[in-house]
Coordinates of C-alpha atoms in Angstrom, one line a residue:
M1 CA 2.6 8.2 -4.1
C2 CA -0.8 6.4 -4.8
G3 CA -4.1 8.0 -5.8
I4 CA -7.2 8.0 -4.2
V5 CA -10.7 8.9 -5.7
A6 CA -14.3 8.4 -4.2
Y7 CA -17.7 9.4 -4.8
I8 CA -21.0 9.4 -2.9
G9 CA -24.3 10.8 -4.6
Q10 CA -27.0 9.8 -7.2
Q11 CA -24.8 9.5 -10.1
E12 CA -23.4 6.3 -11.1
A13 CA -19.8 6.1 -9.4
Y14 CA -17.9 3.9 -11.6
P15 CA -17.6 6.4 -14.7
I16 CA -16.7 9.0 -12.3
L17 CA -14.0 6.7 -10.7
I18 CA -12.4 5.6 -13.4
K19 CA -11.9 8.9 -15.0
G20 CA -10.8 10.2 -11.7
L21 CA -8.1 7.3 -11.6
Q22 CA -7.0 8.2 -15.2
R23 CA -6.3 11.7 -14.1
L24 CA -4.5 10.4 -10.8
E25 CA -2.3 8.0 -12.5
Y26 CA 0.7 10.0 -12.4
R27 CA 0.8 9.2 -8.7
G28 CA 1.3 5.5 -9.5
Y29 CA 0.6 3.0 -11.7
D30 CA 1.4 -0.6 -10.5
S31 CA -2.0 -1.7 -10.3
A32 CA -5.6 -0.3 -9.9
G33 CA -9.2 -1.1 -8.4
I34 CA -12.4 0.1 -7.5
A35 CA -15.2 -0.7 -4.8
L36 CA -18.9 0.0 -5.5
L37 CA -21.5 -0.1 -3.0
N38 CA -24.9 -1.4 -4.3
G39 CA -26.7 -3.4 -1.4
D40 CA -23.5 -5.2 -1.3
I41 CA -20.0 -4.5 -2.1
Q42 CA -18.3 -5.2 -5.6
V43 CA -14.5 -5.0 -5.7
F44 CA -12.6 -5.0 -9.1
K45 CA -8.9 -5.0 -8.8
K46 CA -6.0 -5.6 -11.4
K47 CA -2.4 -5.4 -11.7
G48 CA -0.9 -2.8 -14.6
K49 CA -2.3 0.9 -15.4
V50 CA -5.8 2.1 -15.2
Q51 CA -6.4 1.0 -18.7
D52 CA -5.9 -2.5 -17.7
L53 CA -8.5 -2.1 -15.3
A54 CA -11.1 -0.6 -17.5
N55 CA -10.5 -3.4 -20.0
F56 CA -10.9 -5.9 -17.4
T57 CA -14.3 -4.5 -16.2
A58 CA -15.6 -3.5 -19.7
V59 CA -18.3 -6.3 -19.8
M60 CA -18.9 -6.6 -16.0
Q61 CA -22.0 -5.0 -14.1
K62 CA -20.9 -1.9 -12.8
H63 CA -23.6 -0.3 -10.6
G64 CA -23.6 2.0 -7.3
T65 CA -23.9 5.6 -6.3
A66 CA -20.8 5.1 -3.8
G67 CA -17.5 4.0 -4.6
I68 CA -13.8 4.2 -3.9
G69 CA -11.3 3.9 -6.3
H70 CA -7.2 3.5 -6.1
T71 CA -4.0 3.6 -8.1
R72 CA -1.1 2.1 -6.6
W73 CA 2.5 2.8 -6.3
A74 CA 3.6 -0.3 -4.4
T75 CA 5.6 -0.1 -1.0
H76 CA 4.3 -3.2 0.9
G77 CA 4.1 -6.3 -1.4
A78 CA 4.5 -6.9 -5.0
P79 CA 2.4 -5.0 -7.6
D80 CA -0.3 -7.8 -8.6
D81 CA -4.1 -8.4 -8.4
I82 CA -4.1 -9.4 -4.6
N83 CA -2.0 -6.7 -3.2
A84 CA -4.0 -4.1 -5.4
H85 CA -6.5 -1.9 -3.3
P86 CA -9.3 -1.7 -2.3
H87 CA -8.9 -4.1 0.6
S88 CA -11.8 -5.8 2.5
S89 CA -12.4 -6.6 6.0
G90 CA -12.5 -10.3 7.0
N91 CA -16.4 -10.3 7.2
G92 CA -16.7 -8.5 4.0
R93 CA -18.5 -5.5 5.4
L94 CA -15.7 -2.8 5.2
V95 CA -13.7 -1.8 2.2
L96 CA -10.9 0.7 2.2
V97 CA -8.1 2.5 0.1
H98 CA -5.1 4.0 1.6
N99 CA -2.3 6.3 0.5
G100 CA 0.8 6.1 3.0
I101 CA 2.6 3.7 5.0
I102 CA 1.2 2.0 8.3
E103 CA 4.8 1.5 10.2
N104 CA 3.5 -0.7 12.9
Y105 CA 1.5 -2.9 10.6
A106 CA 3.6 -6.2 11.5
L107 CA 2.8 -5.7 15.4
L108 CA -0.9 -4.9 14.7
K109 CA -0.9 -7.9 12.1
K110 CA 0.4 -10.1 14.6
A111 CA -2.2 -9.1 17.3
L112 CA -5.0 -9.6 14.9
E113 CA -3.8 -12.9 14.0
K114 CA -4.0 -14.1 17.4
E115 CA -7.6 -12.9 17.5
G116 CA -8.5 -15.3 14.5
H117 CA -8.0 -12.8 11.5
S118 CA -6.4 -14.2 8.5
F119 CA -5.0 -12.1 5.7
E120 CA -4.7 -12.5 1.8
S121 CA -2.1 -9.7 0.9
Q122 CA 1.1 -8.5 1.8
T123 CA -0.2 -5.1 2.5
D124 CA -0.1 -2.8 5.4
T125 CA -3.6 -1.6 4.0
E126 CA -5.4 -4.9 4.6
V127 CA -4.2 -4.8 8.3
L128 CA -5.7 -1.4 8.7
V129 CA -9.1 -2.6 7.6
H130 CA -9.1 -5.6 9.8
L131 CA -8.0 -3.2 12.7
I132 CA -11.1 -1.1 11.9
E133 CA -13.4 -4.3 11.8
A134 CA -12.0 -5.8 14.7
I135 CA -12.8 -2.5 16.8
Q136 CA -16.1 -2.1 15.4
M137 CA -17.3 -5.5 16.2
R138 CA -15.7 -5.8 19.6
E139 CA -17.4 -2.6 20.6
Q140 CA -20.3 -2.1 18.2
L141 CA -19.5 1.4 17.1
P142 CA -20.6 3.3 14.1
L143 CA -18.0 3.5 11.4
E144 CA -16.6 6.8 11.7
E145 CA -15.9 6.2 15.8
A146 CA -14.5 2.6 14.8
V147 CA -12.0 4.4 12.1
R148 CA -11.1 7.1 14.6
I149 CA -9.9 4.7 17.3
A150 CA -8.1 2.6 14.9
L151 CA -6.0 5.7 13.6
N152 CA -5.0 6.6 17.0
R153 CA -3.3 3.1 17.1
V154 CA -1.4 3.2 14.1
V155 CA 1.9 4.8 13.4
G156 CA 2.7 6.3 9.9
A157 CA 1.2 8.4 7.5
Y158 CA -2.1 7.8 5.7
A159 CA -4.7 9.0 3.5
I160 CA -7.9 6.8 3.7
V161 CA -11.3 6.3 2.4
V162 CA -13.7 3.5 4.0
M163 CA -17.0 2.3 3.2
D164 CA -19.5 0.3 5.0
K165 CA -22.0 -2.0 3.5
Q166 CA -24.3 -1.8 6.8
E167 CA -24.1 1.8 6.3
P168 CA -24.4 2.7 2.7
G169 CA -25.3 6.5 3.0
K170 CA -22.0 7.4 4.5
M171 CA -18.3 7.3 3.5
V172 CA -15.6 8.2 6.1
A173 CA -12.1 9.4 5.3
A174 CA -9.2 10.7 7.4
R175 CA -5.5 12.0 6.6
K176 CA -2.2 12.4 8.2
A177 CA 0.9 13.4 6.0
S178 CA -0.7 12.3 2.8
P179 CA -3.2 14.9 1.0
L180 CA -7.0 14.5 0.7
V181 CA -9.6 16.8 -0.9
V182 CA -13.2 16.7 -0.5
G183 CA -15.2 18.3 -3.5
I184 CA -18.8 19.7 -2.4
G185 CA -21.5 19.2 -5.0
K186 CA -25.4 19.3 -4.7
N187 CA -26.0 16.4 -2.3
E188 CA -22.9 14.6 -3.4
Y189 CA -19.4 14.5 -2.5
F190 CA -16.0 13.7 -4.1
L191 CA -12.9 12.7 -2.4
A192 CA -9.4 12.5 -4.0
S193 CA -5.5 12.9 -3.4
D194 CA -5.7 16.1 -5.2
A195 CA -8.0 18.3 -7.1
T196 CA -7.6 16.8 -10.6
P197 CA -10.5 14.2 -10.6
I198 CA -13.0 16.9 -8.8
I199 CA -12.7 20.0 -11.1
E200 CA -14.7 18.6 -13.8
Y201 CA -17.8 18.4 -11.3
T202 CA -17.3 21.0 -8.8
K203 CA -15.0 24.0 -7.9
K204 CA -15.9 23.9 -4.2
V205 CA -13.2 21.9 -2.2
I206 CA -12.2 21.3 1.4
Y207 CA -8.6 20.5 1.8
L208 CA -8.3 18.4 4.9
K209 CA -5.8 19.2 7.7
D210 CA -3.3 16.8 9.0
E211 CA -5.0 14.5 11.8
E212 CA -8.6 15.5 10.4
M213 CA -11.4 12.9 9.6
V214 CA -14.4 13.7 7.4
V215 CA -17.8 11.9 7.3
V216 CA -19.8 12.8 4.2
E217 CA -23.2 11.5 3.5
R218 CA -25.7 11.1 0.7
N219 CA -28.4 13.2 2.3
G220 CA -25.8 16.2 2.1
A221 CA -24.3 16.1 5.6
L222 CA -20.7 16.9 6.1
Q223 CA -18.7 16.8 9.5
I224 CA -14.9 17.2 10.2
K225 CA -13.4 16.1 13.5
K226 CA -10.0 15.7 15.0
I227 CA -8.7 12.2 14.8
N228 CA -7.2 12.5 18.4
N229 CA -10.0 14.2 20.4
N230 CA -13.2 13.9 18.4
E231 CA -13.5 17.9 18.2
V232 CA -15.6 19.0 15.6
Q233 CA -13.9 21.4 13.1
T234 CA -15.5 24.4 11.1
P235 CA -14.8 23.4 7.3
F236 CA -13.0 25.9 5.3
I237 CA -14.4 25.8 1.7
Q238 CA -12.1 27.2 -1.2
E239 CA -12.8 27.8 -4.6
L240 CA -10.6 25.9 -7.2
D241 CA -8.6 28.1 -9.4
M242 CA -8.2 25.6 -12.4
E243 CA -9.7 24.7 -15.6
I244 CA -10.3 21.2 -17.0
E245 CA -8.2 22.1 -20.1
T246 CA -4.9 22.1 -17.8
L247 CA -5.6 18.6 -17.3
E248 CA -5.6 17.4 -20.8
K249 CA -2.8 16.9 -23.4
G250 CA -4.1 19.7 -25.6
G251 CA -3.0 18.1 -28.8
Y252 CA 0.6 17.1 -27.6
D253 CA 1.6 13.5 -27.8
S254 CA 2.4 13.4 -24.3
F255 CA 1.9 15.4 -21.1
M256 CA 5.8 16.0 -20.6
L257 CA 6.0 17.5 -24.0
K258 CA 3.2 19.8 -23.3
E259 CA 4.6 20.8 -20.3
I260 CA 7.9 21.7 -21.8
Y261 CA 6.1 23.7 -24.2
E262 CA 4.2 25.8 -21.5
Q263 CA 7.5 26.9 -19.9
P264 CA 7.5 30.5 -21.7
S265 CA 3.8 31.2 -20.5
T266 CA 4.5 29.4 -17.0
I267 CA 7.8 31.4 -16.3
A268 CA 5.6 34.6 -17.5
D269 CA 2.9 33.6 -14.7
C270 CA 5.3 33.1 -12.2
M271 CA 6.6 36.8 -12.5
R272 CA 3.2 38.2 -13.2
G273 CA 2.3 40.8 -10.5
R274 CA 5.5 40.3 -8.8
M275 CA 8.1 42.3 -10.7
N276 CA 7.9 45.2 -13.3
A277 CA 11.0 45.8 -15.1
S278 CA 10.4 49.3 -16.6
E279 CA 9.6 50.5 -12.9
A280 CA 12.1 48.7 -11.4
W281 CA 10.6 46.9 -8.5
I282 CA 9.6 43.1 -7.3
K283 CA 6.8 42.4 -4.8
L284 CA 6.8 39.1 -3.4
G285 CA 3.6 38.9 -0.8
G286 CA 5.1 36.3 1.4
L287 CA 8.6 38.3 1.6
E288 CA 6.9 41.4 2.4
E289 CA 5.2 39.7 5.4
H290 CA 8.3 38.8 7.3
E291 CA 10.5 41.4 5.4
A292 CA 12.8 42.2 8.2
R293 CA 13.4 38.7 9.5
I294 CA 13.9 37.4 5.9
T295 CA 16.3 40.5 4.8
H296 CA 18.5 39.9 7.7
A297 CA 18.5 36.3 8.0
R298 CA 21.8 34.8 9.4
R299 CA 21.5 32.0 6.9
F300 CA 19.2 30.3 4.5
I301 CA 18.9 26.6 4.4
I302 CA 16.9 25.3 1.3
A303 CA 15.2 21.7 1.9
A304 CA 14.2 19.8 -1.0
C305 CA 14.2 16.4 -2.9
G306 CA 14.8 15.4 -6.3
T307 CA 14.5 18.1 -9.1
S308 CA 13.7 20.4 -6.6
W309 CA 17.1 20.1 -4.9
H310 CA 18.6 21.1 -8.3
A311 CA 16.5 23.9 -8.1
G312 CA 17.7 24.7 -4.5
L313 CA 21.3 24.6 -5.6
I314 CA 20.8 27.3 -8.0
G315 CA 19.0 29.2 -5.7
E316 CA 22.3 28.7 -3.2
Y317 CA 24.4 30.3 -6.1
L318 CA 21.7 33.1 -6.9
I319 CA 21.4 34.2 -3.0
E320 CA 24.9 34.1 -2.3
D321 CA 26.0 35.7 -5.6
L322 CA 23.5 38.4 -5.5
A323 CA 22.3 39.0 -2.0
R324 CA 25.4 37.9 -0.1
I325 CA 23.8 35.7 2.3
P326 CA 25.1 32.1 3.3
V327 CA 23.0 29.5 2.1
E328 CA 23.0 25.8 2.5
V329 CA 21.1 23.1 0.4
E330 CA 19.8 20.1 2.1
Y331 CA 18.3 16.8 0.9
A332 CA 15.3 16.9 3.0
S333 CA 15.3 13.1 3.6
E334 CA 18.9 13.5 5.4
L335 CA 18.2 17.0 7.2
R336 CA 15.8 15.3 9.7
Y337 CA 18.3 12.5 10.7
R338 CA 21.6 14.4 11.3
N339 CA 20.8 16.6 14.2
P340 CA 21.5 19.6 12.1
I341 CA 22.0 23.1 13.6
I342 CA 19.2 25.3 13.1
T343 CA 18.4 28.5 14.9
Q344 CA 15.7 31.1 15.3
E345 CA 18.1 33.4 13.1
D346 CA 17.8 31.0 10.0
V347 CA 15.2 30.9 7.4
V348 CA 14.5 27.5 5.8
I349 CA 13.2 27.4 2.4
A350 CA 11.0 24.6 1.5
L351 CA 11.0 23.7 -2.4
S352 CA 8.2 21.1 -3.8
Q353 CA 6.1 20.9 -6.7
S354 CA 3.5 19.1 -4.8
G355 CA 3.5 20.7 -1.7
E356 CA 3.3 17.0 -0.3
T357 CA 6.8 15.5 -0.1
A358 CA 6.8 13.7 3.0
D359 CA 10.8 13.9 3.6
T360 CA 10.5 17.9 3.0
L361 CA 7.3 18.1 5.5
A362 CA 9.1 16.1 8.1
A363 CA 12.4 18.1 7.8
L364 CA 9.9 21.3 8.0
E365 CA 8.5 20.0 11.3
L366 CA 12.1 19.9 12.7
A367 CA 13.1 23.2 11.7
K368 CA 9.9 24.8 13.1
E369 CA 10.8 23.0 16.6
K370 CA 14.0 25.0 16.5
G371 CA 12.3 28.0 15.8
A372 CA 13.4 28.9 12.3
L373 CA 11.1 30.7 9.9
I374 CA 9.9 28.6 7.1
Y375 CA 9.3 29.9 3.7
G376 CA 7.6 27.7 1.2
I377 CA 7.6 27.6 -2.7
V378 CA 5.4 25.1 -4.0
N379 CA 2.8 24.8 -7.0
V380 CA -0.2 23.2 -5.6
V381 CA -2.6 25.6 -3.6
G382 CA -3.8 24.3 -0.2
S383 CA -1.0 21.6 -0.1
S384 CA 0.4 20.8 3.3
I385 CA 3.9 22.7 2.8
A386 CA 1.8 25.7 1.9
R387 CA 0.1 25.3 5.1
I388 CA 2.7 24.7 7.4
T389 CA 5.0 27.5 6.3
D390 CA 5.1 30.9 7.9
A391 CA 5.3 32.4 4.4
G392 CA 5.9 31.7 1.0
S393 CA 4.9 32.0 -2.7
Y394 CA 3.0 29.8 -5.3
I395 CA 5.1 29.3 -8.5
H396 CA 1.6 29.3 -10.7
A397 CA 2.8 26.8 -13.1
G398 CA -0.6 25.0 -13.2
P399 CA -1.1 21.0 -13.0
E400 CA 2.2 19.3 -13.6
I401 CA 1.1 15.7 -14.9
G402 CA 4.4 14.6 -16.3
V403 CA 6.4 12.6 -13.6
A404 CA 9.6 14.0 -14.6
S405 CA 9.2 17.6 -13.5
T406 CA 10.0 20.5 -16.1
K407 CA 7.8 23.6 -15.8
A408 CA 7.9 23.3 -12.0
F409 CA 11.4 23.4 -12.1
T410 CA 11.7 26.5 -14.1
G411 CA 9.1 27.9 -12.1
Q412 CA 11.0 27.3 -8.8
V413 CA 14.2 28.8 -10.5
T414 CA 12.2 31.9 -11.5
L415 CA 10.8 32.5 -7.9
L416 CA 14.1 31.8 -6.4
T417 CA 15.9 34.4 -8.9
L418 CA 13.2 37.1 -7.9
L419 CA 13.8 36.3 -4.2
A420 CA 17.6 36.6 -4.7
L421 CA 17.0 39.9 -6.4
S422 CA 14.6 41.4 -4.1
L423 CA 16.9 40.5 -1.1
A424 CA 20.0 41.9 -3.0
H425 CA 18.0 45.0 -3.9
K426 CA 16.6 45.7 -0.2
R427 CA 20.4 44.7 1.4
G428 CA 22.2 47.2 -1.0
A429 CA 24.2 44.3 -2.0
I430 CA 24.2 45.3 -5.6
S431 CA 24.0 48.7 -7.3
K432 CA 20.6 50.0 -8.8
Q433 CA 21.8 49.7 -12.0
R434 CA 22.7 46.0 -12.0
F435 CA 19.3 45.2 -10.4
C436 CA 17.6 46.8 -13.3
E437 CA 19.7 45.2 -15.7
L438 CA 18.7 41.7 -14.3
L439 CA 15.3 42.4 -13.9
T440 CA 15.1 43.9 -17.6
E441 CA 16.9 40.6 -18.7
L442 CA 14.6 38.2 -16.6
D443 CA 11.6 39.8 -18.1
R444 CA 12.9 38.8 -21.7
I445 CA 13.4 35.1 -20.6
P446 CA 10.0 33.8 -21.7
A447 CA 10.6 35.0 -25.1
K448 CA 14.0 33.4 -25.3
V449 CA 12.7 30.2 -24.3
Q450 CA 10.1 30.4 -26.9
K451 CA 13.0 30.9 -29.3
L452 CA 14.8 28.0 -27.9
L453 CA 11.9 25.7 -28.4
E454 CA 12.1 26.0 -32.1
K455 CA 15.5 24.0 -31.9
N456 CA 13.3 20.9 -31.2
P457 CA 13.8 19.3 -34.6
Q458 CA 17.8 19.8 -34.2
I459 CA 17.6 18.2 -30.7
E460 CA 15.6 15.5 -31.9
Y461 CA 18.3 14.6 -34.5
I462 CA 20.9 14.6 -31.8
A463 CA 19.0 12.3 -29.6
G464 CA 19.0 9.9 -32.4
E465 CA 22.4 9.8 -32.5
I466 CA 23.2 8.8 -29.0
K467 CA 19.9 6.9 -28.1
D468 CA 21.7 3.5 -27.9
R469 CA 24.2 4.4 -25.5
T470 CA 24.1 2.9 -22.1
N471 CA 26.0 5.7 -20.0
A472 CA 26.3 9.5 -20.3
L473 CA 27.9 12.1 -18.4
Y474 CA 26.7 15.8 -17.9
L475 CA 29.1 18.6 -16.9
G476 CA 28.8 22.4 -16.0
R477 CA 30.2 25.1 -14.2
G478 CA 29.1 27.7 -11.9
Y479 CA 25.3 28.5 -12.2
N480 CA 25.2 25.6 -14.8
F481 CA 26.6 22.6 -12.5
P482 CA 23.0 22.1 -11.2
I483 CA 21.8 22.1 -14.7
A484 CA 24.2 19.2 -15.2
L485 CA 22.5 17.2 -12.6
E486 CA 19.3 18.1 -13.7
G487 CA 20.0 17.1 -17.3
A488 CA 21.5 13.8 -15.9
L489 CA 18.5 13.2 -13.8
K490 CA 16.1 13.8 -16.6
L491 CA 17.8 11.2 -18.8
K492 CA 17.8 8.6 -15.8
E493 CA 14.2 9.0 -14.9
I494 CA 12.5 8.6 -18.4
S495 CA 15.0 6.7 -20.7
Y496 CA 16.7 4.5 -18.0
I497 CA 20.3 5.5 -19.3
H498 CA 22.5 5.6 -16.4
A499 CA 23.9 9.3 -16.5
E500 CA 25.8 11.5 -13.9
G501 CA 26.2 15.2 -13.5
Y502 CA 29.7 16.6 -12.4
P503 CA 31.1 20.0 -12.0
A504 CA 33.0 20.2 -15.2
A505 CA 36.6 20.6 -13.3
E506 CA 36.2 17.3 -11.3
M507 CA 36.1 15.2 -14.3
K508 CA 39.7 14.7 -14.3
H509 CA 39.4 13.6 -10.7
G510 CA 37.7 10.3 -11.6
P511 CA 35.0 10.3 -14.2
I512 CA 37.4 10.8 -17.0
A513 CA 38.5 7.1 -16.7
L514 CA 35.1 6.3 -18.0
I515 CA 35.5 8.5 -21.3
D516 CA 35.7 6.3 -24.7
E517 CA 34.2 6.5 -28.1
Q518 CA 30.9 5.3 -26.5
M519 CA 30.4 8.1 -24.1
P520 CA 28.4 11.0 -24.8
V521 CA 29.3 14.0 -22.7
I522 CA 27.0 16.7 -22.5
V523 CA 28.6 19.9 -21.5
I524 CA 26.9 23.0 -20.5
A525 CA 29.3 25.7 -21.8
T526 CA 27.7 29.1 -21.5
N527 CA 29.6 30.6 -18.8
R528 CA 31.5 33.7 -19.7
S529 CA 33.3 33.6 -16.2
A530 CA 35.2 30.0 -16.7
Y531 CA 34.7 30.0 -20.7
D532 CA 38.5 28.9 -21.2
K533 CA 38.3 26.2 -18.7
I534 CA 35.2 24.6 -20.0
V535 CA 37.0 24.6 -23.7
S536 CA 39.9 22.9 -22.0
N537 CA 37.6 20.4 -20.2
I538 CA 36.0 19.6 -23.8
Q539 CA 39.4 19.2 -25.2
E540 CA 40.2 16.8 -22.5
V541 CA 37.2 14.7 -23.5
K542 CA 38.0 14.8 -27.2
A543 CA 41.2 13.5 -26.6
R544 CA 39.8 10.5 -25.3
N545 CA 37.3 10.1 -28.3
G546 CA 34.2 11.1 -26.2
I547 CA 31.3 12.2 -28.0
V548 CA 30.6 16.1 -27.1
I549 CA 27.2 17.5 -27.0
A550 CA 27.7 21.1 -26.1
I551 CA 25.0 23.8 -24.8
V552 CA 26.6 27.1 -26.0
T553 CA 25.5 30.8 -26.1
E554 CA 24.6 32.2 -29.6
G555 CA 27.5 33.0 -31.8
D556 CA 30.1 30.8 -30.3
E557 CA 32.8 30.3 -32.8
V558 CA 35.3 28.1 -30.5
I559 CA 33.5 25.5 -29.0
S560 CA 31.4 24.5 -32.0
K561 CA 34.8 23.7 -34.0
I562 CA 35.4 21.3 -31.3
A563 CA 32.2 19.6 -30.2
D564 CA 30.5 16.9 -32.2
H565 CA 27.2 18.5 -31.9
T566 CA 26.4 22.1 -30.6
I567 CA 22.8 23.5 -29.7
E568 CA 22.8 27.3 -29.0
I569 CA 20.7 29.1 -26.6
P570 CA 20.0 32.7 -26.6
D571 CA 22.7 35.1 -24.9
T572 CA 21.5 36.3 -21.3
E573 CA 23.1 37.2 -18.1
E574 CA 24.9 34.5 -16.4
P575 CA 23.0 34.1 -13.2
L576 CA 19.8 33.7 -15.7
T577 CA 21.4 31.0 -17.9
P578 CA 20.1 28.0 -16.1
L579 CA 16.2 28.9 -17.3
L580 CA 17.7 28.6 -20.8
S581 CA 20.3 26.0 -20.7
V582 CA 17.9 23.4 -19.0
I583 CA 15.5 23.5 -22.0
P584 CA 17.5 21.7 -24.4
L585 CA 18.4 18.9 -22.1
Q586 CA 14.5 18.5 -21.1
L587 CA 14.1 17.8 -24.9
L588 CA 17.0 15.9 -25.6
S589 CA 16.0 13.4 -22.6
Y590 CA 12.2 13.3 -23.9
H591 CA 13.4 12.5 -27.5
I592 CA 15.8 9.7 -26.4
A593 CA 13.3 8.2 -24.3
L594 CA 10.5 8.2 -27.1
L595 CA 13.4 6.5 -29.3
R596 CA 13.9 4.1 -26.9
G597 CA 10.2 3.2 -26.6
C598 CA 9.9 4.4 -22.9
N599 CA 6.5 5.9 -21.5
V600 CA 7.8 9.6 -20.7
D601 CA 5.0 10.5 -18.6
Q602 CA 4.9 7.5 -16.5
P603 CA 8.4 6.1 -16.2
R604 CA 9.0 2.9 -14.3
N605 CA 8.9 2.7 -10.5
L606 CA 8.5 6.5 -10.0
A607 CA 5.6 8.4 -9.2
K608 CA 4.8 12.4 -9.0
S609 CA 4.0 13.0 -5.4
V610 CA 6.4 11.3 -3.2
T611 CA 4.1 11.4 0.0
V612 CA 5.9 8.4 1.8
E613 CA 9.4 8.3 3.5

């Protein structure tokens, strides 16, 4: 959720912090704040977006070569100026920013109030900074030791950065189940929730591990310790493989539109070096490392949340259909709480764009305890899921800034397709000829997505026809049922229209009661295997005056005569249709949201990386 950025060095901190918060705003945009250290501590906080904070501070003096910033997705307390971070200690000596949730904050707060502490906000974060203050004052400890002791008394998830005006040359940060990156410059350091605010200044970074604390000093010193035992850790410095251009809109009106249009290249990047259609091979590094165990797994369990869960459903269809291995797809948020049966013969596949999804991380910890092999499919290099897994593959989609996932979804589906095909080939579950046919067609998908994007004007027109509806129904069968779910989610996320996805055959078991002349029904009707059944479903909708928008294969002559609107996608093999059929639904949601005056990159109440449970 929330975004953290910090700087200590020789430069003025404010410009670095405000730009960093703008880069991190996709993680939360309920309020924002900055604290600068320049002899004393100045704190600037404002409800709303980062630009509101920038406007608020425009005419103020903002000096200091050390500072911390925060953009908030509210958990404890309403989004307002008082609950905005940073939060200060009672004596005004300490200031802190925090991403995560302190679960035992109420008990800690009650104990601190008995000691005479008073609180201004409703946040768990203010309780933490008061706890650090109490320990520091009671035992006369340096900042890092007071922070370490305090963190051993809290329960929950956190990434924090703390400054002390009596130790101005130092900054202390720590993490547990929330990401934190340290950027290394020349006698300067940058800290952030991810690398996006750092890349402009340095490509040398350290990804803090769980339950690690870092102390950075203006003189260039850096030390990493374990929170639980004070043991000094050897830092592993990585080189960022990211360019600043990937973090800009590049002439597009929004990040979401840019990321939709990037999909021909991101799908190709996901496949690059991993397959060769002409030579008929697939090589997934993570798969080869544990080939025997993965290839002969008793069962796959796919754990994911949101859009990634929909990608997991497509993975279930692919792996069961092609490789003939049983698959269960689980909401990660439910998996850890229902005492699941997981054994050493199982492989758990974790899907997450950010690699920091708290529910998915918790599910993986459970699966590890039960001895399952963990295979991660994530987008962000160095993320927590990437580090906890036994093996895995990056989707190489590049930074995804738009909150509603688009290119990461197709990247996940592409990688799951490669995994399913590789397993099918190794297990002899499909013929060599069929393997080659599917591989050849997969190689053509990026060009077909590019062709499909040319239909954007037609899709924009259709969006205008239904933008004022209050409900929508999405129907699909087989491989396209998860696409119906994903299409409905996209519409809900960014346009705030209530939408539901259903298997087309289930419509008559309840949802058909909702259909009238005000109900748009979006039908993904590209399946050869159940084409006649889908035609019947569409006729059932039309008989009740529903508005039908059909996604069909090029050259379709039957459905185009029945539906109110049709969008054609290029012909492809049925297992690969999700990579094409989702594109019109992404664009449809995008245009409907724009026409309704919604912020497509920052939909209300949502954040990109869900790092709290």
